[in-house]
PDB file of C-alpha atoms in Angstrom:
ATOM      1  CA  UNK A   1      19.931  17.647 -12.474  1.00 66.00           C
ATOM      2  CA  UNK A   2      21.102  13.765 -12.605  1.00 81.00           C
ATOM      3  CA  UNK A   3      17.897  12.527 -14.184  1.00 94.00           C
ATOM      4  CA  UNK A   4      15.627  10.349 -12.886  1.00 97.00           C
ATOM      5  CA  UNK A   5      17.998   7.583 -11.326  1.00 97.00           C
ATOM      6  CA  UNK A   6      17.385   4.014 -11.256  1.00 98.00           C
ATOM      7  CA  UNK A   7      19.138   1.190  -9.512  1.00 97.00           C
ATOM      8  CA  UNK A   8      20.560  -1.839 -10.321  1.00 97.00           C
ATOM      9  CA  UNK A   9      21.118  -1.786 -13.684  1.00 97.00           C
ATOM     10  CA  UNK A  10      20.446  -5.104 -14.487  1.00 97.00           C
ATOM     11  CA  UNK A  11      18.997  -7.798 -12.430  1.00 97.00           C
ATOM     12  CA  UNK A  12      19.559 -11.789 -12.251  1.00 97.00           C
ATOM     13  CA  UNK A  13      17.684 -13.538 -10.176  1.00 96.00           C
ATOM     14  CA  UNK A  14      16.179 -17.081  -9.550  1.00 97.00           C
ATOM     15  CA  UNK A  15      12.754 -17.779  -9.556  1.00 97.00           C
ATOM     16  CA  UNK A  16      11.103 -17.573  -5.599  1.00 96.00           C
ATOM     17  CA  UNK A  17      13.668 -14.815  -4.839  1.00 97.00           C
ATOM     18  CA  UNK A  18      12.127 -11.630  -4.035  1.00 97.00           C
ATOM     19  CA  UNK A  19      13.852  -8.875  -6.280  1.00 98.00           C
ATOM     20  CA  UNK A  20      13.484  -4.672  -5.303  1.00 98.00           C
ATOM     21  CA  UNK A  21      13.845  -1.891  -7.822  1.00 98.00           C
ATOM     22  CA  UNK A  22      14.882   1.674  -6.822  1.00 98.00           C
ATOM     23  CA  UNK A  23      14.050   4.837  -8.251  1.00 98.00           C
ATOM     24  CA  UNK A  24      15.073   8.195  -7.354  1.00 98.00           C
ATOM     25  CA  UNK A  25      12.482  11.108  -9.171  1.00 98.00           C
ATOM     26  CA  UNK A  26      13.774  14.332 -10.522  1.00 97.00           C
ATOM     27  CA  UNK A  27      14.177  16.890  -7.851  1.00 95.00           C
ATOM     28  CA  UNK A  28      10.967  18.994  -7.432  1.00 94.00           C
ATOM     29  CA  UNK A  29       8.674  16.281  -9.364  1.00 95.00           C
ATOM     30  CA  UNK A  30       5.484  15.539  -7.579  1.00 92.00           C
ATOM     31  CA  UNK A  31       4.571  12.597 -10.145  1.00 93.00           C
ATOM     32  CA  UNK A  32       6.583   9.180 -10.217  1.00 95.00           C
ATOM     33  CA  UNK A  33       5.449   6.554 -12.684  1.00 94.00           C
ATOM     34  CA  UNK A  34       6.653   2.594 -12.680  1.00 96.00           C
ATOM     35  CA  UNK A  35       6.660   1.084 -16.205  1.00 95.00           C
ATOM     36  CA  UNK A  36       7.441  -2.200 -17.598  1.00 96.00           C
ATOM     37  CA  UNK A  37       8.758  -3.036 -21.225  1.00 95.00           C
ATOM     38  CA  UNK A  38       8.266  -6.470 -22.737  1.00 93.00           C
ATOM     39  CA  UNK A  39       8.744  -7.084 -26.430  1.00 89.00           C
ATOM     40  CA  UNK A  40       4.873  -8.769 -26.360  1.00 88.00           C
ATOM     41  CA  UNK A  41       2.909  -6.163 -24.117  1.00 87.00           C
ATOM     42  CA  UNK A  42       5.537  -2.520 -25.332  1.00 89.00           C
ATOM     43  CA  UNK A  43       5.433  -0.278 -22.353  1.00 91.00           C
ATOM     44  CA  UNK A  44       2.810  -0.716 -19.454  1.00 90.00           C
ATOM     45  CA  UNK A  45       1.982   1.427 -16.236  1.00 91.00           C
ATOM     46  CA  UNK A  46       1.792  -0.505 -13.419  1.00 94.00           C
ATOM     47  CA  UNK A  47       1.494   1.602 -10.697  1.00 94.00           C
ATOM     48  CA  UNK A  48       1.639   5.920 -10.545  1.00 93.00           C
ATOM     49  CA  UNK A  49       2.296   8.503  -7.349  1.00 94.00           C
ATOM     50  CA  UNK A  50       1.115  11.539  -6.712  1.00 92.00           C
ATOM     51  CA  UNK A  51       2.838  14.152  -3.872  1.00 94.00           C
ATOM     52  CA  UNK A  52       4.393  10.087  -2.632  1.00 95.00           C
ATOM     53  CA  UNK A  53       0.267   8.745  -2.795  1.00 95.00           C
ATOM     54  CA  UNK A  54      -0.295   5.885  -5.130  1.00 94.00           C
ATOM     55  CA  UNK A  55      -3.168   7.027  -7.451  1.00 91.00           C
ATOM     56  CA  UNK A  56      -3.871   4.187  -9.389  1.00 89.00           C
ATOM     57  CA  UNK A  57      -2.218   0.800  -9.385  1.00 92.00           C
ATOM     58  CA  UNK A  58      -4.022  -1.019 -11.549  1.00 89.00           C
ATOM     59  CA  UNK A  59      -1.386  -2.087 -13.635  1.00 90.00           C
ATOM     60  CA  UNK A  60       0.069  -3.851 -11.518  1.00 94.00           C
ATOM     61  CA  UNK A  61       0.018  -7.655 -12.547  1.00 87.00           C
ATOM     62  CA  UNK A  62      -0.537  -9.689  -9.372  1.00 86.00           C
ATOM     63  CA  UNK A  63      -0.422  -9.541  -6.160  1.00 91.00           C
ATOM     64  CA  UNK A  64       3.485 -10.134  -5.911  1.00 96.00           C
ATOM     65  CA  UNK A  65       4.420  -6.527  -7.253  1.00 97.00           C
ATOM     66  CA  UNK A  66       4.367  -4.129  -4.792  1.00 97.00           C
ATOM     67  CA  UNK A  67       5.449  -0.141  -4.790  1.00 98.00           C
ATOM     68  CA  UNK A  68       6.317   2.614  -2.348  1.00 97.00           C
ATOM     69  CA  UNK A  69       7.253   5.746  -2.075  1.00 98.00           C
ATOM     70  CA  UNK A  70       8.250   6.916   1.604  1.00 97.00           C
ATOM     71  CA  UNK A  71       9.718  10.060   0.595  1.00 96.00           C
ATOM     72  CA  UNK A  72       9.524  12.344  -2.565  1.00 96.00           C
ATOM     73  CA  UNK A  73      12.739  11.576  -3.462  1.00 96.00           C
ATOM     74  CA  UNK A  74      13.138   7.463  -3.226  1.00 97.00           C
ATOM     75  CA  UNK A  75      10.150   4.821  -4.610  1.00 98.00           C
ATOM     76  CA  UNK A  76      10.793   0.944  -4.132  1.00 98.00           C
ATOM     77  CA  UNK A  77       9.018  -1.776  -6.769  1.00 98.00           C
ATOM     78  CA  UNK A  78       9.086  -5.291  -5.311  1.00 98.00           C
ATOM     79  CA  UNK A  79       8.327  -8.195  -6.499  1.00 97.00           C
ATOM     80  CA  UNK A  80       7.982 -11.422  -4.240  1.00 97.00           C
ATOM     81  CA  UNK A  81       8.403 -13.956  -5.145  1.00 96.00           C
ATOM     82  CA  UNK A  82       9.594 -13.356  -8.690  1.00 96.00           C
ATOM     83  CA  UNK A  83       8.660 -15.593 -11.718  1.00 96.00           C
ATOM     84  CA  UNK A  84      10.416 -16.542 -15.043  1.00 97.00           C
ATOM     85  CA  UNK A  85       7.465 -14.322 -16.928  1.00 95.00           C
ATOM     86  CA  UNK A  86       8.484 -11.403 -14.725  1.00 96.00           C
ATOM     87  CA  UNK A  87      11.593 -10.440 -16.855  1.00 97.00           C
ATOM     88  CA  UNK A  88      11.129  -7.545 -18.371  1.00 97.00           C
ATOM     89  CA  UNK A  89      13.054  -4.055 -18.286  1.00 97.00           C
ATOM     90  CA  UNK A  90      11.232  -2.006 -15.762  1.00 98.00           C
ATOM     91  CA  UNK A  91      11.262   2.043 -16.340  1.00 97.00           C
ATOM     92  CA  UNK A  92      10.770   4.639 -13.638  1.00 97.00           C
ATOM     93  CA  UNK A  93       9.706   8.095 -14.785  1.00 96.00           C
ATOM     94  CA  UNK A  94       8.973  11.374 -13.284  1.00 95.00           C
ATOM     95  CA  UNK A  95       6.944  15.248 -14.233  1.00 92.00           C
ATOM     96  CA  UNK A  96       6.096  17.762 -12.558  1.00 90.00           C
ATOM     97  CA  UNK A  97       2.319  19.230 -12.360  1.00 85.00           C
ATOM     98  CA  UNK A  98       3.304  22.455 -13.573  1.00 83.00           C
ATOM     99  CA  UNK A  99       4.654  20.662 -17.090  1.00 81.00           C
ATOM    100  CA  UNK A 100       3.189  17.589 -19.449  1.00 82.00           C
ATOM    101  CA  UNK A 101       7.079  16.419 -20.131  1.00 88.00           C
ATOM    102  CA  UNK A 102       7.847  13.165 -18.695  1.00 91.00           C
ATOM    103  CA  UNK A 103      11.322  12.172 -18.174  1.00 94.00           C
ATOM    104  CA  UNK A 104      12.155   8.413 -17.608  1.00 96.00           C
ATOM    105  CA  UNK A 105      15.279   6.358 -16.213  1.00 97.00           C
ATOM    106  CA  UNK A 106      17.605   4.255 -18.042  1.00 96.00           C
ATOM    107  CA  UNK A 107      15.597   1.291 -16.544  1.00 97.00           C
ATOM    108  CA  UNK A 108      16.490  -2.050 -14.835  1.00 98.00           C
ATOM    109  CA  UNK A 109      16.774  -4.783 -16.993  1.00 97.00           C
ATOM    110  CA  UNK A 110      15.319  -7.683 -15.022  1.00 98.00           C
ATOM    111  CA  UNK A 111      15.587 -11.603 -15.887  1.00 97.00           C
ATOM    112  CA  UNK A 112      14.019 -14.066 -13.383  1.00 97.00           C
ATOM    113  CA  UNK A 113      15.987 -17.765 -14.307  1.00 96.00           C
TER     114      UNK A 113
ATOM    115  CA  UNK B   1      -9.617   4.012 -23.048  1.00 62.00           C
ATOM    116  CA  UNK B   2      -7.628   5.559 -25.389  1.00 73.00           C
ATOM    117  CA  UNK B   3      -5.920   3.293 -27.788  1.00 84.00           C
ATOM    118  CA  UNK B   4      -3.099   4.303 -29.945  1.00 91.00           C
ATOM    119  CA  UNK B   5      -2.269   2.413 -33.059  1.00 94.00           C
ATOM    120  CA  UNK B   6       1.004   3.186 -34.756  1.00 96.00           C
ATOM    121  CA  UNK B   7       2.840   2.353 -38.434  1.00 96.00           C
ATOM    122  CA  UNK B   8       4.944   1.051 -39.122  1.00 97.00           C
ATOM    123  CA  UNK B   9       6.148  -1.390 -37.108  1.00 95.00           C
ATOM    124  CA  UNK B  10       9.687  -1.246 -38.737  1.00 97.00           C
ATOM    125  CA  UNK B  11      11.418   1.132 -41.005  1.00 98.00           C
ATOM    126  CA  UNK B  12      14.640   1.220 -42.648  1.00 98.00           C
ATOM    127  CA  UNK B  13      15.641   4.179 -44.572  1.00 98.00           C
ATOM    128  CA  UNK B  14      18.782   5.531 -46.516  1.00 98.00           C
ATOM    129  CA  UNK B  15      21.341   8.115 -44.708  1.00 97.00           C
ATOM    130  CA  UNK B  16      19.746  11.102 -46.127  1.00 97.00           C
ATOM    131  CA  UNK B  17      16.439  10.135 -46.898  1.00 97.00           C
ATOM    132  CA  UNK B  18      12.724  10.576 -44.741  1.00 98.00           C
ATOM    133  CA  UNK B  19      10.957   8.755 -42.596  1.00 98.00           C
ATOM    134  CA  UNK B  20       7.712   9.096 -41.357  1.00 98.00           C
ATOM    135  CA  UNK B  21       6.164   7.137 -38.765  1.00 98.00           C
ATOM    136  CA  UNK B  22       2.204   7.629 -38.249  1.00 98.00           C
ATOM    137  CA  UNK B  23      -0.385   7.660 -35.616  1.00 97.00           C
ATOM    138  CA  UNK B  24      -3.784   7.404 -35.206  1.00 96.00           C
ATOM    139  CA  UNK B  25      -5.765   7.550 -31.640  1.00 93.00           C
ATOM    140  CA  UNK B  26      -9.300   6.694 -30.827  1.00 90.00           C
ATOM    141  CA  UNK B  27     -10.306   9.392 -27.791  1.00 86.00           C
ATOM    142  CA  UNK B  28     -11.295  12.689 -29.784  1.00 86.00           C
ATOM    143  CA  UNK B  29     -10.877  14.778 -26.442  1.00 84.00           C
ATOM    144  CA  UNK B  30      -7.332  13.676 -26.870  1.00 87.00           C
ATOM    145  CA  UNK B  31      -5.205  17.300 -27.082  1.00 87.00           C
ATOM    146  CA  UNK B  32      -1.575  16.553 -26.440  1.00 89.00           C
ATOM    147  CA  UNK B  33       0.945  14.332 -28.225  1.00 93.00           C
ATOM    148  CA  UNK B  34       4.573  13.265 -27.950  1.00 94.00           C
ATOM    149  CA  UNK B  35       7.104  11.798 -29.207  1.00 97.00           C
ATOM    150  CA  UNK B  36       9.743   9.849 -27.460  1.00 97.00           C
ATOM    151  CA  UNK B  37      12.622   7.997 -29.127  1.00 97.00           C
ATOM    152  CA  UNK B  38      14.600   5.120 -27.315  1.00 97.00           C
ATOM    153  CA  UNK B  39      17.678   4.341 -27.851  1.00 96.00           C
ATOM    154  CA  UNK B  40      18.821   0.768 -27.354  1.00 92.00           C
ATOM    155  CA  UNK B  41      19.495   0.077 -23.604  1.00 90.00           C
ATOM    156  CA  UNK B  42      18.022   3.785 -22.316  1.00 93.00           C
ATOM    157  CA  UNK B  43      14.880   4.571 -21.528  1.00 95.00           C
ATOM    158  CA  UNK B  44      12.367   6.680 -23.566  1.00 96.00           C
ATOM    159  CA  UNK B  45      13.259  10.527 -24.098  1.00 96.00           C
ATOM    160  CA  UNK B  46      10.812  13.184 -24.842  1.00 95.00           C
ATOM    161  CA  UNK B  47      11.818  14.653 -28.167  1.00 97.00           C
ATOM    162  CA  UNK B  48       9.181  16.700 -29.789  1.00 96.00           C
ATOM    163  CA  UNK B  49       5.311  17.279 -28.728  1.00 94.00           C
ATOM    164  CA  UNK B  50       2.162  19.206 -29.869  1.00 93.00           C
ATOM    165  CA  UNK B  51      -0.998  20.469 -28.595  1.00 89.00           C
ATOM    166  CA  UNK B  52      -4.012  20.235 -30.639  1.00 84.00           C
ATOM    167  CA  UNK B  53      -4.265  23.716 -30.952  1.00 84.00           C
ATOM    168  CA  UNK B  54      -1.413  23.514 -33.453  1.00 84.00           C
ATOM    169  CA  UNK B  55      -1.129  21.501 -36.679  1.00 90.00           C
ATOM    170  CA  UNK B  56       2.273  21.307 -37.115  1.00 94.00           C
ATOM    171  CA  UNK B  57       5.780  21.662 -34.888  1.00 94.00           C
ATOM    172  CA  UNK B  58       9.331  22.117 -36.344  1.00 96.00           C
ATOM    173  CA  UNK B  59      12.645  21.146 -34.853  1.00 94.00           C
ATOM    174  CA  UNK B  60      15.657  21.127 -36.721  1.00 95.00           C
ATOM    175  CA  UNK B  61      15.148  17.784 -38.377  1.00 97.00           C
ATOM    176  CA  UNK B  62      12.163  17.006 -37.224  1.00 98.00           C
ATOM    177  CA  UNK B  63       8.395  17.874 -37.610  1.00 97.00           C
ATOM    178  CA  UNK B  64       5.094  16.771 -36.133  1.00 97.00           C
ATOM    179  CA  UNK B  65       1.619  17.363 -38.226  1.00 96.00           C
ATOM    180  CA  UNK B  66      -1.473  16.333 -36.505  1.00 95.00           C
ATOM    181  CA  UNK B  67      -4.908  15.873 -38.481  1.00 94.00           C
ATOM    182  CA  UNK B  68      -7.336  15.872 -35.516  1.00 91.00           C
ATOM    183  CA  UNK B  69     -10.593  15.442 -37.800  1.00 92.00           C
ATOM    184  CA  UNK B  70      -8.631  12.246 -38.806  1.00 93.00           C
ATOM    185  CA  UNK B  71      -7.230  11.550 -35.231  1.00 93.00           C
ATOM    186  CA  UNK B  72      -4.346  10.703 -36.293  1.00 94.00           C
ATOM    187  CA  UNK B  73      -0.353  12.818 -36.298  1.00 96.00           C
ATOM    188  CA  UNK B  74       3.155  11.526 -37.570  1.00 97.00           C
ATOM    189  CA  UNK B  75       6.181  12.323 -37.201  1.00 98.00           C
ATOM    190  CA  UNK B  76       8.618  13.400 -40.165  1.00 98.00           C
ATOM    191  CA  UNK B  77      12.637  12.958 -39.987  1.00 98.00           C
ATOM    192  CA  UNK B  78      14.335  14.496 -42.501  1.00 97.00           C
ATOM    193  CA  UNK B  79      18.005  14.062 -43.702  1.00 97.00           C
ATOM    194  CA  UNK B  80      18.038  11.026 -41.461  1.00 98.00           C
ATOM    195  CA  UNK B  81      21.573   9.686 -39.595  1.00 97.00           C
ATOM    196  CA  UNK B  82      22.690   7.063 -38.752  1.00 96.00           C
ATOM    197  CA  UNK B  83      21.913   8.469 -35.165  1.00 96.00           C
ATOM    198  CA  UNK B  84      18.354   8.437 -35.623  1.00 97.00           C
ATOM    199  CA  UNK B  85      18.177   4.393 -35.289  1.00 98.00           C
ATOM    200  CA  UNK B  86      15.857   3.860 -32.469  1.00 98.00           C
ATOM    201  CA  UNK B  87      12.343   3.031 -31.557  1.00 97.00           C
ATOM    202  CA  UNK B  88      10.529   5.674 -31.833  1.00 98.00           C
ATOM    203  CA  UNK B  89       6.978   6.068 -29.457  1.00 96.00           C
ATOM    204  CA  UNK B  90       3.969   8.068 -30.013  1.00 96.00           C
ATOM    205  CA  UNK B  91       1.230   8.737 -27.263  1.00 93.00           C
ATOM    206  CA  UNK B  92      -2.199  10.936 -26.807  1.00 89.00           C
ATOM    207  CA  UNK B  93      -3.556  12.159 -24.231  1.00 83.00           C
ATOM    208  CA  UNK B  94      -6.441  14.240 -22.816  1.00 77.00           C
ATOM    209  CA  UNK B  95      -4.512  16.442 -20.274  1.00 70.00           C
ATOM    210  CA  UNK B  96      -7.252  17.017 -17.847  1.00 65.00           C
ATOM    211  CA  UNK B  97      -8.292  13.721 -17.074  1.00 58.00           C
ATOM    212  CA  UNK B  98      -6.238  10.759 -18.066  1.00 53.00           C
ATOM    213  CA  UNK B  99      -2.959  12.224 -18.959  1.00 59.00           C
ATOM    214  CA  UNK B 100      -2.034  10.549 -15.253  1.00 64.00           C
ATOM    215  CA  UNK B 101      -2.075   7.705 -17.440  1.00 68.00           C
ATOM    216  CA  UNK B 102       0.089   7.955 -20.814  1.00 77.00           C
ATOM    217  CA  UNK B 103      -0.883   5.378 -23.213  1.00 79.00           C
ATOM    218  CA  UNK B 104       1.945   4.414 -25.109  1.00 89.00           C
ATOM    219  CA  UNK B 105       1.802   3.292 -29.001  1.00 92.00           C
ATOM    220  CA  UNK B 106       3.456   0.128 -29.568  1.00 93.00           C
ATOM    221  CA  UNK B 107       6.417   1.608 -31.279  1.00 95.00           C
ATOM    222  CA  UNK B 108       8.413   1.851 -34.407  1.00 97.00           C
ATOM    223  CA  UNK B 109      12.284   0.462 -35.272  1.00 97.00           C
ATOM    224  CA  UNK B 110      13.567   2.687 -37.289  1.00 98.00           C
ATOM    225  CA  UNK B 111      17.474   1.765 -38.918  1.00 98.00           C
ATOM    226  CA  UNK B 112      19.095   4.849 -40.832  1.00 97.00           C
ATOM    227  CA  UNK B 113      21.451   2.369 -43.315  1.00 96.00           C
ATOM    228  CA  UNK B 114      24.736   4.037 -43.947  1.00 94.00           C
TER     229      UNK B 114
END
């Protein structure tokens, strides 16, 4: 398996713009988890699925971040509109109910000008 | 809520030497615990974990003890490379209820000096 896949890499934007995250779980995972990494606040769950179901979202900041899942293979975090404060390097990760492990993407690094 | 405290914040060590980075965790129902290292630009990666039914776990190089009367567990690096630079995570969790949930420690920068 690929890993837990996450797209774009890295992310410039301008403040107002509204910027989308992808994420693409491990094949067979029922779980999908959005973090975010800032150097003040480590790593933070905003927002978890469960069989594509958002569980519990609150970690999620404001109303401007939003996150779907449509399918069990594809989850979307969007932010509009995006602020200077939002930079951050945002982590998907994925499990599986049958094991504890949790595997996580090589992030998007995200900087809001 | 669980809280997870973690020390140090930064470590440098010696190529050869140990480090040890330690825990400690508020929620006494608390019963499994990882370890994830992160390398600079990747994301966090699941490299040793214990269940509180065991007091210590060996792999290769590296070794987790957990005290649960103290609440607290560290993690032990021995012969450290330079490969081993990273931040290193811990985390506890209570698997039946809040493991949905993984409260990260606020990490430790570990540099192996050549």
């Amino acid at each position: 398996d690929a890993g837990v896949i996450q797209s774009p890499r890295h992310e410039v934007t301008e403040m107002g713009q509204e910027v989308t995250l992808r994420c693409k779980p491990i094949s067979g995972h029922d779980y999908l988890f959005w973090y975010r990494q800032t150097m003040m606040r480590g790593l933070e769950l905003l927002i978890y699925f469960n069989n594509n179901v958002p569980i519990d979202d609150s970690g999620m900041p404001e109303d401007r971040f939003s996150a779907k899942m449509p399918n069990a293979s594809f989850s979307t975090l969007k932010i509009q509109p995006s602020e200077p404060r939002d930079s951050a390097v945002y982590f998907c990760a994925s499990r599986s109910t049958l094991n504890e492990k949790l595997f996580f993407g090589s992030g998007t690094q995200l900087s809001v000008l | 809520g669980e809280n997870v405290e973690q020390h140090p914040s930064t470590l440098s060590v010696q190529e050869g030497d140990s480090a040890v980075i330690k825990c400690t965790y508020s929620d006494s129902a608390s019963n499994y615990f990882p370890w994830y290292k992160q390398e600079l630009g990747k994301g966090p990666q699941l490299i040793i974990d214990i269940r509180s039914n065991v007091g210590e776990k060996k792999d290769q190089r590296i070794a987790v003890t957990l005290n649960k009367t103290a609440k607290h567990f560290s993690l032990h690096i021995t012969e450290t490379q330079p490969e081993d630079s990273a931040v290193y995570f811990c985390a506890a969790i209570y698997m039946k209820t809040s493991y949905d949930k993984v409260i990260f420690g606020p990490g430790t920068s570990l540099s192996v000096i050549p």
